């Protein structure tokens, strides 16, 4: 029987993957060909979606982007035999985009049926957990510490240290919480992993539970990701059926219960303490730290809070060893980073590779520059709270410290590209507008500062006492940076100040015109 | 208390939702999601019922409902069109799409057309940042949306096609 793959990933669905799958099933029936249609995750080459793959003895042959209308023609041309066609990309594993990656987190995404436990085990799944349950919890923590794994949500805090704190805090009840509130524009890797390899996250969380002595876990998943919610919930059901969750996991003494909780459209709930409040059924108001969640977390209990990709990195670290993981990367940025190429980009998608690769290599070589074909003007890295990097600085190597030294933020590796038509004063204004919209309102610098920021930028671009208002904006940014309770208000000045520093003319264009 | 067509009072239906989450920790958010799924929106009238059932103050329940943008205080139109206005989608023309949509439907973001056919909303990121401008229509994702594709999608809905 011929196996045909059509992704179920919501990005692929957004450009017609469901209709393509229906058309392929119909054509197969019409031509009397027996096929097995697998709805896999996405390979991450989103410009090729919907990417149809056919298993052949030459490997999986890809066709993309396939529109529903093209399917009849494709089948007639010999799709089911992997025949040549204008849309044929050749063997997918041989494509440079795939070959040049080091996929640890994303090893199975796009390859397997996300909800097949057999596929999961056949492709290296559960090896990490099997090894972990045979180890002393402290040794599991040591392995993660040795790997150098840092939090992938953006802050880059060493995961091993966080786990050690939770493990060493006394408590009958401890929690593992996965922050899947991936609200930053330009990031979609958490979503793709949950839709494409949900068991990997379950396995990572279960290992964390064993390491720190937790018995209950929550995945806080944003409501904007309905497909990920459905896939994770189904995967959890299947994991219970297989004894990968619940009592006596894999025959060990480990007990771990896992729940999905859906957010309700609040960006701030991606901030870990706000997320904990929301999980408790409250308004997502940021908590003051200390106390840190590792000691006083969900319902006041010791809690591990990690991002999706942090937890999804753990199974590979346990199965292959922390030192193997640490061999990848540069300096204090160990392992791989899942870069997400987004915005105005010709070839957008997910590219997982060791830290250190220059930003420009990702944007121009793999990404192919802008989708519009115009010159790249600015790149925002690390989400809405990350700095704008001008095209002249694209040689910046992608590691946490190099970015920090350039007053930018690598964050979670989301990269949003803008062409030369972008108005950077408008983007700076938007950063403040977004902060005003999404601020939880607990601290004044963020709640009021963001509103004032919009007003001051409007005055500057309106040519009203430009010098005076630029000085005021600078003051305001300083105050928000130093006085805000969390990263929302504290980092909003990043995009604003970088736009001012690199593109000052955008702010004063009106004044010049007025002269 | 109001009796709806099914015969069960609103309060009873709210209590049934709460009962289904009796064993969940901090269950207010899942409860509110379920209430919105049950009624299409969260009516002011459910606040005192929830407050009593959950042993919370009305102010606390109200505070949670109003904090989260997902929870609606009135029913949505037949189609809920959510347009992403975050940076990645802006880089490929999201603001233009928003202006187009406001013109096509004759309403501003956050409003519902007078015939209740469309509710237009903004959203900050649908996680489809490489195929923007991104939209979500009644829970279904759409990528590379422009004015004509938006009109096409909604027209095919009305004629019973996808979605």
XYZ file of C-alpha atoms in Angstrom:
678
model
C 0.000 0.000 0.000
C 1.151 3.515 -0.797
C 1.525 5.958 2.081
C 0.704 9.579 1.358
C 1.320 12.354 3.871
C -0.711 15.576 4.020
C 0.013 17.761 7.059
C -2.629 18.441 9.707
C -0.645 21.390 11.045
C -2.848 24.469 11.288
C -0.477 26.539 9.113
C -0.856 23.915 6.379
C -4.615 23.845 6.978
C -4.713 27.629 6.632
C -3.652 27.310 3.024
C -5.823 24.343 2.087
C -4.305 21.113 3.435
C -7.715 19.673 4.414
C -9.104 20.208 0.919
C -5.940 18.696 -0.568
C -6.320 15.621 1.638
C -9.944 15.218 0.531
C -8.959 15.603 -3.124
C -6.196 13.021 -2.804
C -8.521 10.475 -1.202
C -11.055 11.127 -3.972
C -8.503 10.744 -6.777
C -7.107 7.593 -5.199
C -10.600 6.090 -5.150
C -11.265 7.189 -8.728
C -8.035 5.642 -9.985
C -8.510 2.529 -7.874
C -5.287 3.088 -5.951
C -5.179 1.899 -2.363
C -3.482 4.494 -0.228
C -2.866 5.100 3.441
C -3.359 8.801 4.063
C -1.398 10.052 7.070
C -2.052 13.507 8.471
C 1.437 14.297 9.743
C 2.792 17.438 11.374
C 4.476 20.008 9.201
C 8.102 19.627 8.113
C 8.431 23.311 8.835
C 8.941 24.505 5.252
C 5.827 26.611 5.403
C 6.250 28.248 1.999
C 5.779 24.762 0.496
C 2.535 24.072 2.353
C 0.441 22.169 1.681
C 3.424 19.828 1.218
C 2.275 16.384 0.084
C 4.710 13.514 0.543
C 4.647 10.043 -0.936
C 6.682 7.202 0.538
C 8.815 5.490 -2.141
C 11.926 3.318 -2.136
C 13.872 6.550 -2.801
C 12.529 7.999 0.449
C 9.650 10.406 0.931
C 9.121 12.481 -2.207
C 7.649 15.931 -1.628
C 5.265 17.997 -3.718
C 4.445 21.551 -2.856
C 2.764 23.908 -2.612
C -0.179 21.758 -3.728
C -3.549 23.413 -4.260
C -6.715 21.281 -4.188
C -7.254 22.035 -7.884
C -3.825 20.666 -8.785
C -4.409 17.238 -7.231
C -6.121 15.570 -10.222
C -3.272 16.661 -12.495
C -0.668 15.527 -9.959
C -2.233 12.094 -9.600
C -2.458 11.730 -13.385
C 1.231 12.616 -13.611
C 2.069 9.796 -11.189
C 1.983 11.300 -7.707
C 1.477 7.903 -6.076
C 4.698 6.607 -7.693
C 6.702 9.680 -6.735
C 6.923 10.713 -10.376
C 8.407 13.980 -11.552
C 6.216 17.056 -11.815
C 6.626 20.828 -11.761
C 5.665 20.785 -8.038
C 8.001 17.891 -7.184
C 10.663 18.886 -4.648
C 12.483 15.535 -4.708
C 13.279 13.512 -1.589
C 12.363 15.773 1.332
C 15.222 14.627 3.553
C 17.710 15.676 0.841
C 16.449 19.251 0.608
C 19.094 21.676 1.797
C 16.658 23.230 4.305
C 16.195 19.825 5.966
C 19.757 18.532 5.563
C 21.402 21.562 7.151
C 19.386 21.341 10.363
C 20.150 19.549 13.597
C 16.733 18.507 14.699
C 16.527 17.387 18.303
C 13.288 19.003 19.454
C 11.752 18.685 16.032
C 13.194 15.274 15.150
C 9.779 13.669 14.715
C 7.685 16.695 13.748
C 6.450 16.228 10.200
C 7.840 12.701 10.062
C 5.337 10.791 12.139
C 1.607 10.608 12.666
C 1.375 12.873 15.748
C -1.267 10.693 17.417
C 0.293 7.321 16.722
C 1.889 5.859 19.828
C 3.505 3.205 17.611
C 5.110 5.866 15.410
C 6.304 7.658 18.508
C 8.058 4.631 19.966
C 9.416 3.525 16.584
C 11.089 6.908 16.175
C 12.952 7.134 19.449
C 10.069 8.171 21.680
C 10.015 7.077 25.349
C 13.720 6.258 25.416
C 14.337 9.313 27.596
C 11.540 8.498 30.034
C 12.497 4.817 30.232
C 16.014 5.799 31.214
C 14.811 8.534 33.571
C 12.509 6.311 35.641
C 15.446 3.994 36.253
C 17.540 6.863 37.586
C 17.524 8.597 40.920
C 15.627 11.910 40.540
C 18.738 13.860 41.519
C 20.635 12.213 38.663
C 17.952 13.288 36.213
C 18.318 16.863 37.411
C 22.112 16.539 37.103
C 21.776 15.313 33.531
C 19.627 18.318 32.587
C 22.032 20.668 34.350
C 24.966 19.135 32.485
C 23.204 19.610 29.163
C 23.261 23.372 29.661
C 19.612 23.564 28.595
C 18.222 27.060 29.086
C 14.604 28.111 29.137
C 13.280 28.499 25.643
C 10.460 30.867 26.487
C 12.780 33.802 26.011
C 14.466 34.417 29.340
C 17.064 31.686 28.946
C 17.206 30.654 32.606
C 19.088 27.356 33.127
C 16.500 24.600 33.416
C 18.619 22.379 35.655
C 18.923 25.070 38.324
C 15.170 25.640 38.338
C 14.502 21.907 38.660
C 17.046 21.561 41.445
C 15.277 24.282 43.429
C 11.909 22.554 43.082
C 13.405 19.142 43.848
C 15.042 20.433 47.024
C 11.962 22.299 48.259
C 9.944 20.185 50.677
C 6.338 19.611 49.751
C 3.682 16.898 49.551
C 2.249 18.449 46.427
C 4.347 19.835 43.580
C 3.421 20.818 40.063
C 4.964 20.840 36.612
C 3.471 23.566 34.447
C 4.111 23.974 30.793
C 3.834 27.492 29.504
C 2.232 27.003 26.099
C 0.892 30.531 25.944
C 2.952 31.291 22.860
C 1.644 34.798 22.332
C 4.665 36.437 20.724
C 4.305 37.386 17.110
C 6.803 35.522 14.977
C 6.734 32.387 17.096
C 4.909 29.210 16.238
C 7.338 26.437 17.147
C 5.468 25.567 20.359
C 2.292 25.216 18.368
C 3.961 23.109 15.681
C 5.477 20.809 18.270
C 2.188 20.318 20.109
C 0.347 19.676 16.861
C 3.144 17.596 15.345
C 4.667 15.621 18.242
C 2.497 15.964 21.353
C 3.884 12.846 23.072
C 7.305 14.495 23.173
C 5.942 17.254 25.424
C 4.106 14.698 27.578
C 7.316 12.694 27.928
C 9.348 15.790 28.812
C 6.856 16.831 31.477
C 6.743 13.328 32.926
C 10.534 13.279 33.191
C 10.366 16.677 34.928
C 7.760 15.302 37.344
C 10.015 12.393 38.234
C 13.019 14.690 38.636
C 11.365 17.115 41.047
C 8.825 14.846 42.757
C 5.696 16.350 41.203
C 2.464 14.421 40.739
C 0.338 16.849 38.796
C 0.937 18.858 35.658
C -0.798 21.506 33.629
C -0.283 22.644 30.059
C -1.489 26.236 29.847
C -2.367 26.485 26.177
C -3.643 29.622 24.485
C -7.147 29.642 23.054
C -5.817 30.976 19.745
C -4.468 27.459 19.132
C -7.597 25.266 18.914
C -5.838 22.568 16.869
C -3.038 22.272 19.394
C -5.602 22.032 22.212
C -7.425 19.194 20.457
C -4.232 17.319 19.584
C -2.749 17.620 23.074
C -5.983 16.492 24.727
C -6.226 13.460 22.475
C -2.557 12.625 22.998
C -3.024 12.775 26.772
C -5.952 10.335 26.521
C -3.829 7.962 24.462
C -0.914 8.318 26.868
C -3.166 7.308 29.777
C -4.376 4.286 27.796
C -0.780 3.211 27.179
C 0.306 3.699 30.795
C 2.545 6.645 29.944
C 0.553 8.825 32.341
C -1.372 8.079 35.528
C -0.329 5.512 38.133
C 2.774 3.333 37.847
C 4.079 4.923 34.670
C 5.986 2.373 32.548
C 5.700 -0.037 35.473
C 7.634 2.242 37.840
C 6.402 3.872 41.055
C 5.985 7.181 39.252
C 2.524 8.769 39.284
C 1.783 11.829 37.183
C -1.521 13.330 36.060
C -1.563 15.829 33.232
C -4.224 18.360 32.234
C -4.657 20.896 29.450
C -5.936 24.307 30.519
C -6.999 26.754 27.845
C -6.184 30.456 28.119
C -8.674 33.138 27.244
C -6.949 35.686 25.075
C -4.586 37.479 27.423
C -1.013 37.972 26.205
C 0.210 38.688 29.710
C -0.581 35.108 30.753
C 2.604 34.098 28.951
C 4.409 35.720 31.878
C 4.921 32.829 34.272
C 3.420 34.287 37.440
C 0.466 35.674 35.539
C 0.003 32.234 34.007
C -0.072 30.695 37.484
C -2.752 33.181 38.580
C -4.775 32.290 35.502
C -4.373 28.562 36.206
C -5.755 29.256 39.668
C -8.848 30.724 38.022
C -8.035 34.349 38.659
C -7.308 37.451 36.616
C -3.891 37.089 35.017
C -2.221 39.645 37.257
C 1.550 39.418 37.542
C 2.945 38.446 40.947
C 5.905 40.152 42.548
C 9.017 38.011 42.711
C 10.312 36.800 45.128
C 8.928 34.365 46.048
C 9.894 32.471 42.914
C 7.466 29.882 41.488
C 10.016 27.110 42.064
C 9.363 27.569 45.797
C 5.936 29.224 45.932
C 4.213 28.533 42.638
C 0.825 27.184 41.622
C -1.542 27.303 44.614
C 1.528 28.224 46.635
C 3.234 24.888 45.979
C 6.709 24.295 44.515
C 6.275 24.437 40.749
C 8.389 23.898 37.670
C 7.339 26.346 34.969
C 8.970 25.715 31.623
C 8.233 26.543 28.033
C 7.053 23.866 25.562
C 10.381 23.571 23.761
C 12.362 23.446 26.995
C 10.332 20.448 28.152
C 10.331 18.907 24.672
C 14.149 19.065 24.654
C 14.333 16.935 27.782
C 13.557 13.476 26.300
C 16.505 13.734 23.891
C 18.790 14.934 26.705
C 17.847 11.929 28.828
C 18.067 9.397 26.027
C 21.384 10.570 24.574
C 22.928 12.130 27.662
C 23.383 15.703 28.797
C 26.968 15.899 27.582
C 26.013 15.025 23.996
C 23.529 17.898 24.064
C 26.065 20.300 25.526
C 28.507 19.573 22.704
C 26.249 21.543 20.386
C 26.154 25.325 20.386
C 28.500 28.087 21.477
C 29.710 29.472 24.843
C 26.810 29.525 27.294
C 24.192 28.897 24.601
C 24.221 25.114 24.436
C 22.284 22.742 22.283
C 20.013 23.746 19.472
C 17.647 26.637 18.975
C 14.431 26.334 17.030
C 14.503 29.450 14.861
C 11.241 30.624 13.382
C 11.431 32.651 10.198
C 8.370 34.831 9.895
C 6.844 38.017 8.591
C 7.852 39.320 5.200
C 10.017 36.357 4.258
C 10.211 34.334 1.058
C 10.793 30.976 2.772
C 9.342 31.070 6.236
C 9.208 28.219 8.702
C 11.061 26.374 11.409
C 14.807 25.879 11.290
C 16.414 24.031 14.190
C 20.156 24.308 14.423
C 22.948 24.806 16.940
C 23.218 28.286 18.448
C 25.656 30.660 16.789
C 24.494 30.693 13.166
C 24.532 34.329 11.939
C 21.154 36.038 11.791
C 21.724 36.999 8.154
C 22.363 33.401 7.119
C 18.925 32.489 8.427
C 17.152 35.500 6.938
C 18.852 35.681 3.550
C 20.263 32.241 2.771
C 17.637 29.925 4.218
C 14.803 32.429 4.309
C 15.524 33.789 0.838
C 15.064 37.426 1.881
C 11.702 39.148 1.811
C 8.534 37.719 0.305
C 7.907 41.063 -1.406
C 11.291 40.883 -3.107
C 12.261 44.291 -1.689
C 15.372 44.843 0.467
C 15.290 43.787 4.133
C 15.178 46.883 6.331
C 14.717 45.582 9.830
C 14.350 42.302 11.662
C 12.615 41.949 15.006
C 14.010 39.093 17.028
C 12.513 37.635 20.198
C 8.898 38.743 19.829
C 7.078 42.028 20.393
C 9.385 42.841 23.306
C 12.542 42.236 21.271
C 14.660 44.888 19.608
C 14.609 45.762 15.934
C 17.907 44.824 14.332
C 18.777 46.905 11.245
C 19.795 45.146 8.018
C 23.421 46.314 8.570
C 23.690 44.177 11.717
C 22.556 40.880 10.238
C 26.004 39.350 10.769
C 25.145 39.063 14.480
C 25.696 35.491 15.687
C 22.617 33.950 17.282
C 23.624 33.406 20.868
C 22.057 34.894 23.973
C 25.130 36.888 25.017
C 26.057 38.295 21.570
C 22.512 39.583 21.208
C 22.556 41.070 24.682
C 25.834 42.820 23.855
C 24.183 44.367 20.778
C 21.298 45.563 22.996
C 19.007 43.049 21.352
C 17.371 39.890 22.629
C 17.543 36.443 21.088
C 14.614 35.310 23.207
C 12.828 32.305 21.786
C 14.364 32.644 18.332
C 11.358 34.143 16.571
C 12.562 36.270 13.661
C 10.189 38.712 11.960
C 11.428 40.314 8.746
C 10.332 43.711 7.410
C 11.086 45.157 3.987
C 12.000 48.759 3.186
C 8.398 49.946 3.146
C 8.102 49.597 6.928
C 7.513 52.756 8.943
C 9.576 52.205 12.067
C 7.922 55.037 13.961
C 4.633 53.224 13.403
C 6.179 49.993 14.698
C 7.483 51.805 17.783
C 4.022 53.249 18.330
C 2.519 49.787 17.932
C 4.851 48.388 20.610
C 3.411 50.918 23.061
C -0.154 50.370 21.817
C 0.235 46.612 22.287
C 1.595 47.110 25.801
C -1.330 49.387 26.647
C -3.774 46.800 25.303
C -2.222 43.805 27.042
C -0.851 45.233 30.286
C -2.304 43.453 33.314
C -2.496 46.844 35.011
C -0.789 45.917 38.247
C 2.126 48.339 38.005
C 1.942 51.980 36.946
C 4.995 52.204 34.644
C 3.451 49.611 32.347
C -0.233 50.481 32.686
C 0.117 54.237 32.351
C 3.515 54.414 30.673
C 2.351 52.535 27.610
C -0.588 54.886 27.071
C 1.678 57.909 27.517
C 4.165 56.273 25.135
C 1.601 56.182 22.338
C 0.739 59.822 22.950
C 4.340 60.994 23.008
C 5.222 59.112 19.817
C 2.183 60.675 18.139
C 3.448 64.105 19.156
C 6.931 63.349 17.839
C 5.702 62.076 14.484
C 3.247 64.970 14.347
C 6.174 67.345 14.541
C 5.091 68.798 17.881
C 8.113 69.943 19.958
C 10.096 67.027 18.593
C 13.236 67.523 20.684
C 11.333 67.943 23.917
C 9.123 64.945 23.276
C 12.026 62.735 22.210
C 13.656 63.522 25.550
C 10.378 62.700 27.266
C 10.062 59.403 25.406
C 13.575 58.521 26.438
C 12.741 59.267 30.068
C 9.581 57.219 29.831
C 11.447 54.256 28.351
C 13.983 54.418 31.145
C 11.248 54.486 33.747
C 9.368 51.586 32.203
C 12.582 49.536 31.982
C 13.556 50.162 35.581
C 10.188 50.409 37.265
C 7.959 47.738 35.729
C 7.069 44.614 37.629
C 7.642 42.182 34.745
C 9.000 41.920 31.218
C 5.867 43.329 29.597
C 6.485 46.906 30.715
C 10.171 46.323 31.275
C 10.973 45.236 27.743
C 8.451 47.240 25.712
C 11.084 49.997 25.459
C 13.324 47.531 23.522
C 11.521 47.818 20.178
C 10.879 51.518 20.769
C 14.452 52.449 21.581
C 15.979 50.270 18.878
C 13.654 51.816 16.296
C 14.708 55.264 17.530
C 18.393 54.392 17.526
C 18.548 52.795 14.089
C 15.792 54.608 12.202
C 15.577 58.127 13.695
C 14.489 59.689 10.400
C 11.233 57.730 10.446
C 10.195 59.669 13.539
C 10.938 63.097 12.176
C 9.782 62.721 8.558
C 6.775 64.958 9.126
C 8.852 67.698 10.626
C 11.078 67.742 7.578
C 8.102 67.825 5.272
C 6.627 70.691 7.247
C 9.700 72.820 6.694
C -34.971 33.158 36.750
C -35.324 32.901 32.994
C -36.486 29.621 31.535
C -35.091 28.842 28.115
C -36.718 26.790 25.375
C -35.103 23.557 26.557
C -36.987 23.951 29.800
C -33.971 24.150 32.087
C -33.412 27.442 33.819
C -30.229 29.359 33.086
C -29.179 28.888 36.685
C -29.587 25.114 36.429
C -27.515 24.984 33.274
C -24.809 27.071 34.943
C -24.879 24.779 37.976
C -24.526 21.751 35.704
C -21.413 23.271 34.126
C -19.942 23.984 37.545
C -20.734 20.449 38.693
C -18.807 19.007 35.754
C -15.689 20.795 37.047
C -16.186 19.973 40.721
C -12.895 18.057 40.912
C -10.796 20.584 39.000
C -8.463 22.914 40.818
C -9.039 26.624 40.237
C -11.753 25.783 37.746
C -13.184 29.215 36.984
C -11.581 29.570 33.548
C -12.673 26.153 32.250
C -16.130 26.871 33.668
C -16.330 30.213 31.877
C -15.210 28.612 28.609
C -17.928 25.994 28.981
C -20.560 28.582 29.831
C -19.635 30.560 26.746
C -19.809 27.360 24.693
C -23.242 26.603 26.194
C -24.828 30.050 25.795
C -22.662 31.687 23.115
C -21.706 34.457 25.538
C -21.518 35.150 29.236
C -24.600 36.953 30.450
C -24.479 39.209 33.506
C -27.133 36.955 35.019
C -24.706 34.055 35.444
C -22.356 36.074 37.656
C -24.365 35.735 40.911
C -24.965 32.032 40.239
C -21.268 31.389 39.715
C -20.370 33.479 42.745
C -22.669 31.422 44.951
C -21.621 28.058 43.509
C -17.903 28.815 43.777
C -18.078 30.695 47.067
C -16.563 33.787 45.510
C -17.696 37.393 45.528
C -19.608 38.677 42.501
C -16.863 41.266 42.063
C -14.225 38.553 41.781
C -16.216 36.612 39.188
C -16.914 39.802 37.237
C -13.237 40.742 37.463
C -12.109 37.466 35.942
C -14.687 37.569 33.135
C -13.723 41.085 32.106
C -9.970 40.482 32.296
C -9.948 38.019 29.406
C -10.767 39.190 25.890
C -12.231 35.799 24.875
C -15.267 36.180 27.100
C -18.097 37.984 25.334
C -20.873 39.872 27.095
C -23.220 39.510 24.121
C -23.713 36.920 21.361
C -21.374 37.028 18.359
C -22.506 37.175 14.742
C -22.933 34.051 12.617
C -19.309 34.312 11.552
C -16.575 35.510 13.864
C -13.738 36.902 11.784
C -10.537 37.389 13.720
C -7.729 39.232 11.963
C -4.185 39.095 13.287
C -2.671 42.524 13.896
C 0.648 41.420 15.376
C 4.034 42.404 13.943
C 4.622 39.461 11.589
C 1.265 39.948 9.926
C 1.761 43.723 9.835
C 4.942 43.168 7.828
C 2.833 41.708 5.033
C -0.091 44.096 5.116
C -2.324 43.223 8.091
C -3.259 46.853 8.734
C -4.436 47.188 5.140
C -6.480 44.000 5.523
C -8.082 45.349 8.707
C -9.013 48.585 6.908
C -10.392 46.576 3.983
C -12.431 44.339 6.273
C -13.851 47.329 8.152
C -14.892 48.776 4.814
C -16.333 45.529 3.439
C -18.383 44.755 6.561
C -19.097 48.359 7.488
C -18.119 47.833 11.135
C -15.059 48.576 13.243
C -12.940 45.981 15.016
C -14.858 44.614 17.979
C -18.255 45.211 16.397
C -20.958 43.018 14.854
C -22.774 43.877 11.628
C -26.406 45.036 12.129
C -27.696 41.870 10.409
C -25.582 39.849 12.884
C -23.821 37.999 10.066
C -20.263 38.960 10.984
C -18.381 39.887 14.149
C -15.040 41.465 13.330
C -12.266 41.141 15.897
C -8.573 41.762 16.204
C -6.256 39.135 17.592
C -2.578 39.338 18.452
C -0.995 36.301 16.853
C -2.579 33.111 15.614
C 0.789 31.360 15.336
C 0.704 31.440 11.548
C 3.435 34.033 11.213
C 5.115 32.777 8.035
C 1.885 32.737 6.025
C 0.411 36.096 6.989
C -1.780 38.013 6.983
C -3.460 35.400 9.138
C -7.126 35.143 9.995
C -9.385 32.783 11.895
C -12.994 32.412 10.876
C -15.211 30.438 13.256
C -12.175 28.652 14.597
C -10.714 27.752 11.225
C -7.284 29.069 10.245
C -6.639 30.976 7.033
C -3.291 32.181 5.717
C -2.153 34.767 3.147
C -5.489 36.526 3.432
C -6.222 39.659 1.455
C -9.406 41.567 0.673
C -10.540 39.329 -2.173
C -9.738 36.065 -0.363
C -11.629 37.272 2.705
C -14.711 38.045 0.615
C -14.356 34.702 -1.165
C -14.115 32.728 2.091
C -17.197 34.391 3.578
C -19.158 34.023 0.345
C -18.410 30.296 0.206
C -19.598 29.981 3.816
C -22.950 31.486 2.912
C -23.413 29.144 -0.033
C -22.689 26.169 2.180
C -19.172 25.490 0.903
C -16.004 25.382 2.929
C -15.612 26.407 5.621
